[in-house]
Amino acid sequence: MTPAEALYADLRSKGIDLETDGERVRWRPAALVSPRDALLIRNNREQLVVLLRVGGSVRACPNCGRPLDSAARCPCCFDRLCNRCGRLTGSYCIRLCFMCGYLDDEESPV
């Protein structure tokens, strides 16, 4: 995932919509964009314009349908996709689901 794709995913997961006219990037609602986010948008403007023009999309949460952030986390369900298999882990903070975590334990030497 490129920095622009990660930024786009993070903004969409916060409920921020981006659009472009081919040169500028606009966002709404403006009240949700922090000064840090605005700076990141400005710094990644060219890549965001390209991403938006080709119809950039983000993954959706299988439970609620909201956009996931760049780490595949859902801020609504407080769940995330497993880094290995893509199943839900049951926690916003856990990177591997139970099965993938179990397989890691089985493969590591004791």
Backbone as a ProteinNet text record, in pm:
[ID]
protein_1_A
[PRIMARY]
MTPAEALYADLRSKGIDLETDGERVRWRPAALVSPRDALLIRNNREQLVVLLRVGGSVRACPNCGRPLDSAARCPCCFDRLCNRCGRLTGSYCIRLCFMCGYLDDEESPV
[TERTIARY]
85.1	0	90	64.4	143.7	103	184.9	145.8	13.1	-10.1	-135.9	-254	-236.7	-344.3	-373.6	-269.2	-287.2	-358.9	-319.3	-384	-530.3	-557.8	-695.7	-779.6	-726.5	-798.7	-824.4	-724	-741	-846.2	-845.6	-944	-1084.5	-1099.2	-1230.7	-1283.3	-1194.8	-1240.1	-1287.4	-1242.8	-1288.2	-1415.5	-1464.6	-1585.7	-1559.4	-1436.4	-1398.8	-1399.9	-1474.5	-1480.4	-1383.2	-1311.3	-1219.8	-1270.5	-1249.2	-1280.1	-1177.3	-1164.8	-1067.2	-1127.3	-1073.2	-1108.8	-995.8	-898	-782.5	-657.5	-675.7	-561.9	-566.8	-683.4	-699.1	-767.2	-748.3	-818.2	-904.6	-1032.7	-1125.7	-1174	-1207.2	-1255.5	-1376.5	-1458.5	-1574.7	-1612	-1666.8	-1686.1	-1553.2	-1538.4	-1412.9	-1381.9	-1485.4	-1465.3	-1394.7	-1402	-1337.9	-1190	-1143.3	-1003.8	-918.2	-828.2	-738.6	-631	-563	-451.3	-344.6	-319.1	-222.2	-270.4	-400	-455.1	-449.1	-480	-475.1	-333.1	-234.6	-95.1	-58	-101.5	-74.7	-141.7	-262.8	-332.7	-254	-210.4	-132.5	-1.6	65.8	194.1	179.3	62.4	38	-62.3	-81.6	-185	-174.2	-56.8	-41.8	-80.9	-36.4	-69	-217.5	-276.3	-419.4	-502.3	-460.2	-532	-533.2	-418.1	-410.3	-500.7	-494.3	-574.9	-724.4	-765.4	-906.7	-954.3	-868	-907.2	-927.2	-852.7	-870.4	-975.6	-1041.2	-1149	-1100.4	-1010.9	-956.3	-1066.4	-1047.7	-1145.6	-1072.4	-1146.7	-1090.8	-1171.2	-1107.6	-1177.9	-1284.4	-1390.8	-1500.7	-1504	-1551.6	-1567.3	-1674.5	-1646.7	-1747.2	-1868.1	-1852.7	-1964.7	-2057.8	-2001.6	-2086.3	-2078.3	-1979.1	-1967	-1892.5	-1850.8	-1774.4	-1635	-1572.7	-1436.4	-1336.7	-1243.2	-1135.8	-1020.6	-943.8	-827.2	-710.7	-595	-480.1	-426.7	-461.6	-420.5	-532.9	-635.1	-750.3	-830.7	-842.7	-919.9	-1050	-1155.9	-1285	-1306.5	-1315.4	-1335.4	-1476.5	-1568.7	-1706	-1721.6	-1673.3	-1685.6	-1571	-1465.2	-1343.8	-1289.8	-1282.6	-1230.7	-1132.5	-1056.6	-964.5	-949.9	-902.9	-879.7	-743.4	-735.6	-610.3	-509.7	-387.1	-281.9	-247.8	-276.4	-238.7	-354.4	-470.6	-578.5	-695.4	-706.9	-814.2	-941.5	-945.4	-1061.8	-1058.1	-1172.8	-1177	-1103.4	-1028.1	-950	-1027.4	-1133.3	-1208.7	-1161.2	-1060.2	-1006.4	-945.5	-958.4	-899.6	-747.1	-691.8	-547	-473.4	-543.1	-477.9	-461.8	-338.4	-308.3	-336.9	-335.6	-361.1	-485.4	-565.4	-680.8	-632	-722.7	-686.7	-613.4	-667.2	-606.7	-466.4	-448.1	-315	-216.7	-263.1	-178.6	-140.6	-235.4	-209	-106.1	-119.6	-23.8	115.9	125.5	256	318.1	235.7	285	331.9	259.8	294.7	425.3	450.5	568.7	694.9	681	800.3	861.5	995	1060.7	1040.8	1029.8	1006.2	1135.2
-117	0	123.7	213.9	336.4	432	532.9	630.7	699.9	729.2	793.8	699.6	572.1	474.9	458	455.4	443.8	566.5	684	807.4	807.4	768.9	764	668	550.2	453.3	509.1	572.8	629.4	739.9	825.6	934	878.6	780.8	721.4	652.8	588.8	521.3	621.1	745.9	852.1	919.1	877	935.8	1056.9	1074.5	1189.8	1148.7	1222.8	1199.2	1292.2	1239.5	1319.7	1323	1435.6	1446.3	1536.5	1524.1	1604.7	1657	1769.8	1823.9	1797.1	1719.5	1689.6	1762.8	1868	1943.8	1954.9	1990.5	2011.4	1891.5	1878.4	1776.6	1849.8	1815	1872.9	1762.3	1800.6	1702.8	1756.8	1661.9	1698.6	1582	1606.1	1736.5	1793.9	1921.3	1989.6	1981.8	1976.5	1975	1847.8	1740.3	1615.1	1608.6	1699.7	1697.5	1777.7	1707.3	1773.5	1849.9	1943.5	2012.2	1914.4	1807.6	1705.7	1636.6	1599.9	1535.9	1629.6	1757.5	1854.9	1866.3	1865.1	1870.6	1744.9	1628.8	1504	1504.4	1557.6	1567.3	1657.4	1771.1	1863.4	1799.2	1729.6	1667.1	1550.6	1488.1	1373.3	1406	1534.9	1578.7	1511.6	1510.9	1455.4	1307.9	1230.8	1088.5	1066.5	1151.8	1140.7	1173.6	1273.7	1308.5	1188.4	1124.5	1006.4	895.8	871	766.4	793.2	917.5	952.4	947.3	982.4	980.7	839.2	743.2	604.3	531.1	604.3	545.5	464.8	523.2	455	406.8	288.5	233.5	175.8	156.2	98.1	-26	-114.6	-234.3	-195.1	-274.3	-249	-356.8	-318.7	-412.3	-515.3	-644.7	-745.6	-742.2	-681.3	-673.3	-556.3	-435.8	-316.4	-245.7	-280.1	-217.9	-86	-36.2	89.7	67.9	174.5	160.7	126.7	37.1	2.2	100.1	120.6	208.5	133.2	196.3	137.5	11.6	-11.8	-133.4	-237	-218.1	-308.9	-315.8	-201.4	-192.8	-118.8	-160.1	-92.4	-10.2	123.3	206.3	195.3	138.5	122.6	-6.9	-117.7	-249.2	-278.5	-199.8	-223.6	-364.4	-399	-528	-502.3	-601	-585.3	-717.7	-708.9	-828.3	-886.8	-1018.8	-1089.8	-1053.3	-1024.8	-989.8	-1104.8	-1226.5	-1342.2	-1394	-1420.3	-1487	-1395.4	-1279.8	-1186.2	-1205.3	-1304.8	-1321.3	-1216.3	-1193.3	-1100.6	-1161.5	-1077	-1126	-1121	-1040.5	-1025.6	-909.3	-837.4	-725	-622	-496.3	-385.4	-390.6	-451	-448.4	-574.9	-686.4	-814.1	-829.8	-856.1	-861.8	-996.5	-1104.9	-1238.1	-1297.9	-1369.2	-1438.1	-1555.4	-1618.8	-1729.1	-1839.5	-1879.6	-1991	-1956.4	-1839	-1800.9	-1783.9	-1732.6	-1721.1	-1857.7	-1951.4	-2088.9	-2154.7	-2134.2	-2191.7	-2136	-2006.5	-1947.4	-2015.9	-2042.4	-2109.3	-2251.3	-2321.6	-2459.1	-2465.1	-2364.4	-2364.3	-2319.8	-2243.9	-2192.3	-2301	-2306.8	-2408.1	-2377.1	-2481	-2465.3	-2465.2
0	0	0	-93.8	-101.4	10	40.8	142.1	108.2	-19	-58.9	-38.3	-69.7	-48.4	100	182.3	326.9	381.9	336.4	380.2	339	215.2	165.7	250.4	280.7	362.8	502.6	562.6	696.3	697.4	596.4	589.8	568.6	480.7	455.3	581	658.5	780.2	885.4	874.4	965	914.6	796.7	740.3	653.5	608.6	526.4	379.9	297.9	153.6	83.6	-14.8	-96	-238.7	-306.3	-448.7	-513.7	-645.3	-717.8	-846.9	-891.8	-1022.9	-1122.2	-1080.3	-1163.3	-1118.4	-1039.9	-987.2	-835.7	-786.1	-642	-578	-447.4	-369	-267.5	-266.9	-168.8	-76.8	45.3	141.7	214.5	260.1	340	430	543.2	605	654.7	634.3	668	817.6	900.4	1045.3	1093.3	1016.4	1057.2	1021.7	937	892.1	990	1057.4	1152.8	1076.4	1142.2	1075.6	1025.6	1100.9	1058	931	927	807.2	687.5	708.9	599.1	543.7	631.5	586.9	507.2	555.2	483	345.6	338.2	209.1	115.3	165.3	80.7	34.1	124	89.7	-8.4	-11.7	-99.5	-209.7	-237.7	-331.2	-467.1	-525.9	-661.2	-666	-568.3	-565.5	-537.3	-451.9	-423.7	-547	-624.2	-747.2	-841.2	-858.3	-945.3	-891.8	-762.3	-699.9	-717.4	-696.7	-709.4	-854.2	-946.3	-1087.9	-1139.7	-1087.5	-1131.5	-1047.7	-958.5	-879.1	-761.4	-683.9	-567	-473.8	-420.7	-328	-207.4	-101.6	20.2	57	132.6	178.4	279.5	283.3	376.1	483.7	599.9	711.2	674	692.2	659.7	753.2	872.1	966.4	938.4	927.8	918.7	783.9	702.1	570.2	567.5	683.2	685.6	628.8	576.8	524.1	635.1	603.6	696.4	680.1	786.6	776.2	711.8	706.5	637.1	704.4	830.5	900.9	902.8	817.8	806.2	935.4	1004.9	1129.1	1103.4	1174.3	1165	1291.3	1279.7	1397.8	1454.9	1379.8	1427.2	1508.2	1453.8	1519	1615.6	1610.8	1689	1664	1536.9	1492.9	1379.7	1340.8	1228.6	1155.9	1031	951.5	985.7	985.5	1010.7	902.2	942.3	846.2	753	793.3	712.8	626.8	686.5	611.6	577	641.8	611.3	691.6	781.5	868.8	979.3	1042.1	1155	1274.1	1345.9	1460	1590.7	1596.2	1719.9	1804.7	1759.3	1834.7	1740.4	1776.7	1700.8	1705.7	1811.1	1834.4	1791.7	1775.7	1745.8	1595.1	1550.2	1406.8	1342.3	1419.6	1364.8	1429.4	1350.1	1406	1491.5	1561.1	1650	1574.7	1460	1385.3	1335.9	1279.6	1230.1	1345.3	1457.6	1576.2	1630.1	1626.6	1670.8	1580.1	1448.3	1354.1	1378.3	1409.8	1441.7	1563	1665.6	1786.2	1755.4	1668	1632	1553.6	1470	1384.1	1456.3	1563.6	1631.8	1720.9	1724.7	1808.9	1956.2	2035.1	2178.8	2255
[MASK]
++++++++++++++++++++++++++++++++++++++++++++++++++++++++++++++++++++++++++++++++++++++++++++++++++++++++++++++

